[in-house]
Coordinates of C-alpha atoms in Angstrom, one line a residue:
Chain J
M2 CA -16.8 23.5 20.4
T3 CA -13.0 24.1 21.2
S4 CA -10.6 23.2 18.6
L5 CA -9.0 21.0 21.1
S6 CA -12.2 19.1 22.0
L7 CA -13.0 18.4 18.5
V8 CA -9.7 17.2 17.7
L9 CA -10.2 14.9 20.9
G10 CA -13.8 13.8 19.5
V11 CA -12.1 12.7 16.2
M12 CA -9.3 10.8 17.7
V13 CA -11.5 9.0 20.0
L14 CA -13.6 8.2 17.1
A15 CA -10.7 7.3 14.7
T16 CA -9.0 5.2 17.7
A17 CA -12.3 3.0 18.2
T18 CA -13.0 2.8 14.6
Y19 CA -9.7 1.7 13.8
T20 CA -9.5 -0.9 17.1
F21 CA -12.8 -2.6 15.4
R22 CA -11.3 -2.9 12.2
I23 CA -7.7 -4.1 13.1
S24 CA -9.0 -6.5 15.5
G25 CA -11.2 -8.5 13.4
V26 CA -8.6 -8.5 10.9
L27 CA -6.3 -10.2 13.9
L28 CA -8.9 -12.5 14.7
G29 CA -9.6 -13.7 11.5
S30 CA -6.1 -14.3 10.6
R31 CA -5.9 -16.6 13.5
A32 CA -9.2 -18.6 13.1
T33 CA -9.3 -21.8 10.5
L34 CA -12.0 -21.8 9.0
T35 CA -13.7 -24.6 7.0
S36 CA -15.2 -23.9 3.5
Q37 CA -18.7 -23.8 4.9
A38 CA -17.7 -21.4 7.4
T39 CA -16.3 -18.9 5.0
T40 CA -19.5 -19.4 2.8
T41 CA -21.4 -18.3 5.7
L42 CA -19.3 -15.7 7.0
N43 CA -19.9 -13.9 3.2
L44 CA -23.4 -14.4 3.6
G45 CA -23.0 -12.5 6.9
T46 CA -21.2 -9.8 5.5
T47 CA -23.8 -9.4 2.7
V48 CA -26.5 -9.6 5.1
L49 CA -24.9 -6.8 6.9
L50 CA -24.0 -4.5 4.2
L51 CA -27.7 -4.6 3.4
A52 CA -29.0 -4.2 6.9
V53 CA -27.2 -0.9 6.8
A54 CA -28.5 -0.2 3.4
A55 CA -32.3 -0.8 4.3
T56 CA -31.7 1.3 7.3
A57 CA -30.0 3.8 5.8
A58 CA -33.1 4.3 3.4
L59 CA -35.8 4.2 5.7
Y60 CA -34.3 6.0 9.0
D61 CA -32.9 9.4 9.9
G62 CA -31.0 8.3 13.2
S63 CA -34.1 6.3 15.0
Q64 CA -36.6 8.5 13.2
L65 CA -38.3 7.1 10.0
D66 CA -37.4 9.8 7.4
G67 CA -40.3 9.7 4.9
F68 CA -41.3 8.2 1.7
A69 CA -38.9 10.0 -0.9
R70 CA -35.3 8.0 -0.1
P71 CA -37.3 4.7 0.8
L72 CA -39.0 4.7 -2.6
G73 CA -35.7 5.7 -4.7
V74 CA -34.0 3.1 -3.1
L75 CA -36.5 0.3 -3.5
A76 CA -36.6 1.5 -7.3
A77 CA -32.7 1.1 -7.2
A78 CA -33.3 -2.7 -5.6
A79 CA -35.2 -3.3 -8.5
C80 CA -32.3 -2.4 -10.9
A81 CA -29.8 -4.4 -8.8
L82 CA -32.3 -7.4 -8.9
W83 CA -32.8 -7.3 -12.8
K84 CA -28.9 -6.5 -12.9
Q85 CA -28.9 -3.3 -14.1
P86 CA -24.9 -1.8 -14.1
I87 CA -24.0 0.4 -10.8
I88 CA -24.3 3.4 -12.4
V89 CA -28.0 2.8 -13.3
T90 CA -29.0 1.5 -10.1
V91 CA -27.4 4.9 -8.6
L92 CA -28.8 7.1 -10.6
V93 CA -32.4 5.9 -10.5
A94 CA -32.4 6.2 -6.8
A95 CA -31.2 9.6 -7.0
I96 CA -33.4 10.6 -9.8
V97 CA -36.7 8.9 -8.4
T98 CA -35.9 10.4 -4.8
A99 CA -35.4 14.1 -6.0
G100 CA -38.2 13.6 -8.7
L101 CA -40.6 12.8 -5.5
R102 CA -39.4 15.5 -3.5
A103 CA -39.9 17.9 -6.4
L104 CA -43.6 16.5 -6.3
G105 CA -44.0 17.5 -2.7
L106 CA -43.3 13.9 -1.3
N107 CA -41.1 14.3 1.5
Chain X
M7 CA -0.9 4.6 -14.7
L8 CA 0.8 1.3 -14.6
V9 CA -1.4 0.3 -11.6
M10 CA -4.5 1.2 -13.4
R11 CA -3.4 -1.0 -16.7
S12 CA -2.6 -4.2 -14.0
L13 CA -6.1 -3.8 -12.3
Y14 CA -7.6 -3.7 -16.1
R15 CA -5.6 -6.8 -16.9
T16 CA -6.3 -8.8 -14.0
V17 CA -9.9 -7.7 -12.8
G18 CA -11.0 -7.0 -16.8
S19 CA -13.2 -3.9 -17.8
G20 CA -16.4 -5.2 -15.6
G21 CA -14.2 -4.8 -12.5
T22 CA -12.5 -2.2 -13.2
R23 CA -15.7 0.1 -14.6
N24 CA -17.6 -1.3 -10.8
I25 CA -14.2 0.6 -9.2
V26 CA -14.3 3.9 -10.6
L27 CA -18.1 4.0 -10.3
V28 CA -18.0 3.2 -6.7
C29 CA -15.4 5.5 -6.1
L30 CA -17.3 8.4 -8.1
S31 CA -20.5 7.7 -5.6
V32 CA -18.6 7.9 -2.6
L33 CA -17.2 11.1 -4.2
I34 CA -20.7 12.5 -4.6
M35 CA -21.4 11.3 -0.6
G36 CA -18.4 12.8 0.4
I37 CA -19.2 16.1 -0.9
S38 CA -22.5 15.7 0.7
Y39 CA -20.9 14.7 3.7
G40 CA -18.7 18.2 3.6
L41 CA -21.6 20.3 3.0
A42 CA -23.3 18.3 6.2
A43 CA -20.2 19.2 8.2
N44 CA -19.9 22.7 6.8
T45 CA -23.8 23.4 7.8
A46 CA -22.9 21.7 11.6
G47 CA -20.4 24.4 12.0
V48 CA -17.2 21.9 11.8
P49 CA -14.7 23.7 10.7
L50 CA -12.7 22.4 7.4
W51 CA -9.7 21.2 9.2
G52 CA -12.0 19.1 11.0
N53 CA -13.7 17.5 8.6
I54 CA -10.9 16.6 6.5
L55 CA -9.3 15.1 9.6
L56 CA -12.3 13.3 10.1
A57 CA -12.1 12.1 6.5
V58 CA -8.9 10.9 6.9
L59 CA -8.5 8.9 9.9
V60 CA -11.9 7.8 10.6
L61 CA -12.8 6.8 6.6
A62 CA -16.3 5.7 7.4
G63 CA -18.6 7.8 6.1
S64 CA -22.0 6.9 8.2
S65 CA -20.4 7.5 11.6
E66 CA -19.0 11.0 10.5
F67 CA -22.0 12.0 9.3
L68 CA -23.4 11.2 13.0
F69 CA -20.5 13.2 14.4
V70 CA -21.3 16.1 12.6
A71 CA -24.7 15.9 13.0
A72 CA -24.4 15.7 16.7
V73 CA -21.4 17.9 17.4
G74 CA -23.6 20.3 15.4
A75 CA -26.6 19.9 17.7
G76 CA -24.1 20.7 20.6
V77 CA -23.1 17.6 21.8
P78 CA -19.8 17.8 23.3
P79 CA -17.6 16.2 20.8
I80 CA -16.0 13.3 23.3
L81 CA -19.7 11.9 23.6
A82 CA -20.5 12.1 19.9
A83 CA -17.1 10.4 19.1
A84 CA -18.4 7.3 21.6
T85 CA -22.0 7.1 20.0
S86 CA -20.7 7.1 16.7
A87 CA -17.9 4.9 17.2
L88 CA -20.9 2.2 17.6
V89 CA -21.9 2.6 14.2
N90 CA -18.6 1.7 13.3
T91 CA -18.7 -2.0 15.3
R92 CA -19.7 -4.0 11.9
H93 CA -16.0 -3.0 10.6
L94 CA -14.8 -6.0 13.3
V95 CA -16.9 -8.1 11.0
F96 CA -15.6 -7.0 8.0
G97 CA -12.0 -7.2 9.2
F98 CA -13.0 -11.1 10.5
T99 CA -13.8 -11.6 6.7
L100 CA -11.6 -10.0 5.2
A101 CA -8.5 -11.4 7.2
K102 CA -7.6 -14.4 4.9
I103 CA -7.2 -12.1 2.1
L104 CA -5.2 -9.3 3.8
G105 CA -2.6 -11.8 4.7
K106 CA -0.1 -11.9 7.5
G107 CA 2.3 -9.3 6.4
G108 CA 2.8 -5.7 8.1
R109 CA 0.9 -4.6 5.1
R110 CA -2.6 -5.5 6.8
W111 CA -2.0 -3.1 8.9
I112 CA -2.5 -0.2 6.7
A113 CA -5.3 -2.7 4.9
A114 CA -7.3 -2.6 8.2
H115 CA -7.8 1.3 7.9
L116 CA -9.5 1.0 4.4
I117 CA -12.0 -1.5 5.6
N118 CA -15.3 -0.1 4.7
D119 CA -18.6 -1.0 3.2
E120 CA -18.4 -0.5 -0.6
A121 CA -14.6 -2.1 -0.7
V122 CA -15.4 -4.9 1.3
A123 CA -18.9 -5.4 -0.9
L124 CA -16.9 -5.5 -4.2
A125 CA -14.2 -7.6 -3.0
I126 CA -16.4 -10.7 -1.5
A127 CA -18.4 -10.6 -4.7
E128 CA -15.0 -12.0 -6.5
P129 CA -14.5 -15.8 -7.1
T130 CA -10.7 -15.9 -6.9
P131 CA -8.2 -14.7 -3.8
E132 CA -6.2 -13.2 -6.2
R133 CA -9.0 -10.9 -7.6
R134 CA -10.4 -10.1 -4.0
R135 CA -6.9 -9.1 -3.0
L136 CA -6.5 -6.6 -5.8
L137 CA -10.3 -5.2 -5.8
Y138 CA -10.2 -4.6 -2.1
W139 CA -6.9 -2.7 -2.4
A140 CA -7.7 -1.1 -5.6
T141 CA -11.2 0.4 -4.1
G142 CA -10.0 1.1 -0.6
L143 CA -7.1 3.3 -1.8
G144 CA -9.5 5.0 -4.3
I145 CA -11.8 5.9 -1.5
L146 CA -8.9 7.2 0.9
L147 CA -8.5 9.6 -1.7
V148 CA -11.8 10.5 -3.2
W149 CA -14.0 10.5 0.1
P150 CA -11.4 13.5 1.8
V151 CA -11.4 15.1 -1.5
G152 CA -15.3 14.8 -1.5
A153 CA -15.2 16.2 1.9
L154 CA -13.0 19.3 1.1
L155 CA -15.3 20.3 -1.8
G156 CA -18.1 20.0 -0.1
G157 CA -16.7 22.2 2.8
L158 CA -15.7 24.8 0.4
L159 CA -19.2 24.5 -1.4
G160 CA -21.2 24.9 1.7
G161 CA -23.4 27.6 1.3
I162 CA -23.0 27.9 -2.5
V163 CA -24.9 24.7 -3.9
P164 CA -28.2 23.4 -2.8
D165 CA -29.2 20.9 -0.4
P166 CA -28.3 17.6 -1.3
R167 CA -31.7 16.4 -0.2
V168 CA -33.0 18.4 -3.2
L169 CA -30.9 16.4 -5.5
G170 CA -31.6 12.8 -4.0
I171 CA -28.0 12.4 -3.0
D172 CA -29.4 10.5 0.0
A173 CA -30.4 7.7 -1.6
V174 CA -26.8 7.3 -3.5
L175 CA -25.1 5.4 0.1
P176 CA -27.5 2.8 0.5
A177 CA -28.3 2.5 -3.7
V178 CA -24.2 2.0 -3.9
L179 CA -24.5 -0.9 -1.2
I180 CA -27.4 -2.6 -3.0
A181 CA -26.1 -2.4 -6.1
V182 CA -22.3 -4.2 -4.9
A183 CA -24.0 -6.6 -2.1
I184 CA -27.0 -8.0 -4.3
P185 CA -25.0 -9.8 -6.9
A186 CA -23.5 -11.9 -4.2
L187 CA -27.0 -13.1 -3.5
K188 CA -27.2 -16.4 -5.6
E189 CA -29.3 -19.1 -4.0
R190 CA -32.6 -19.1 -2.8
P191 CA -31.9 -19.8 1.3
A192 CA -29.0 -16.9 0.9
I193 CA -31.8 -14.4 -0.3
A194 CA -34.3 -15.8 2.5
I195 CA -32.0 -15.2 5.2
A196 CA -30.8 -11.5 3.5
T197 CA -34.6 -10.6 3.6
L198 CA -34.9 -12.0 6.9
G199 CA -32.1 -10.1 8.7
T200 CA -32.6 -7.1 6.8
G201 CA -36.2 -7.0 8.0
L202 CA -35.0 -7.5 11.5
A203 CA -32.8 -4.8 11.3
I204 CA -35.4 -2.2 10.1
I205 CA -38.2 -3.2 12.7
L206 CA -35.2 -2.9 15.7
T207 CA -33.7 0.3 14.6
P208 CA -35.9 2.7 16.5
F209 CA -35.0 0.4 19.9
V210 CA -31.2 0.3 19.8
P211 CA -28.3 2.7 19.5
A212 CA -27.2 3.8 16.2
G213 CA -25.5 1.0 14.1
I214 CA -26.6 -2.0 16.3
A215 CA -29.4 -2.7 14.0
P216 CA -27.6 -3.9 11.2
I217 CA -25.1 -6.0 13.5
L218 CA -28.4 -7.6 15.2
A219 CA -29.5 -8.8 11.8
L220 CA -26.3 -11.3 11.6
T221 CA -28.4 -13.5 14.2
T222 CA -30.3 -14.5 11.1
V223 CA -27.2 -16.1 9.5
P224 CA -26.7 -19.3 11.6
L225 CA -29.9 -20.6 9.8
A226 CA -27.8 -21.2 6.8
M227 CA -25.8 -23.9 8.8
I228 CA -28.7 -25.2 10.4
R229 CA -30.3 -25.8 7.3
K230 CA -27.1 -27.1 5.5
R231 CA -27.1 -29.8 8.5
V232 CA -30.6 -30.7 8.3
Q233 CA -30.0 -31.6 4.7
V234 CA -26.9 -34.0 5.2

């Protein structure tokens, strides 16, 4: 890996990412949405975030990662459902995951 | 300080606290990203450049891991970019909040999971806009700082996995996204979509499974139409 190839790689990733972002913004600003469509769009965004969270919890790339992190995140989800503050939810996730790993469960 | 005070006045202590906590979590994730970049052999300037210009955590983790495994950076960039296709959906959702002015070209760069989640949970457009900008700018600051710290600490601090830091990202997203699910149909659709993404992940390129979860969302509209 040369410096030049790394810079090119970074530029490609940055440009592609910004293109996704600004395309969404420009398309969305042209669309006129009913309030029901807006509600559905917000639901879609929430589904997307939760799907990202779930796959990030379970997988390392396309391979299952083990049990510690999924269980830690499951505990965090329980905290969120019980309306605990964000700090509690996040700390529970890390502590449960670290604790299980310390006990030898990966 | 002035910004903090007006932020506090508009979104209250709850909103401000959420922003601070999310930024703190992102800082910790940034440190673990910096460590990963260091382990992968990406130089410090490269990891900071990625953090500032890409500003999308999971794709950067994937990029440095691929580069570390010997994949040419251009190829690694192409596959990592797929992870960020969801930002198109986020941009579409946020368009109304960001308005028409020239500032939206800057606002677009700040689109990320956490800022979007905090913003859409707010009841009024004004609060959404403020939470979006505050969280987005906060992350623009803490993510590269975390990457720098992680890069400098590489080899000194223990493996972030020992501390369970890899569970922080999903936990933050869940913490900020779950409060938006208030009605039973929404909960059902979110569960279905998330389940679909989990099942599909091994079979599709990285980052695509969550997009496919969106195929469950039109069910919400069908249900409404049946009710009418």
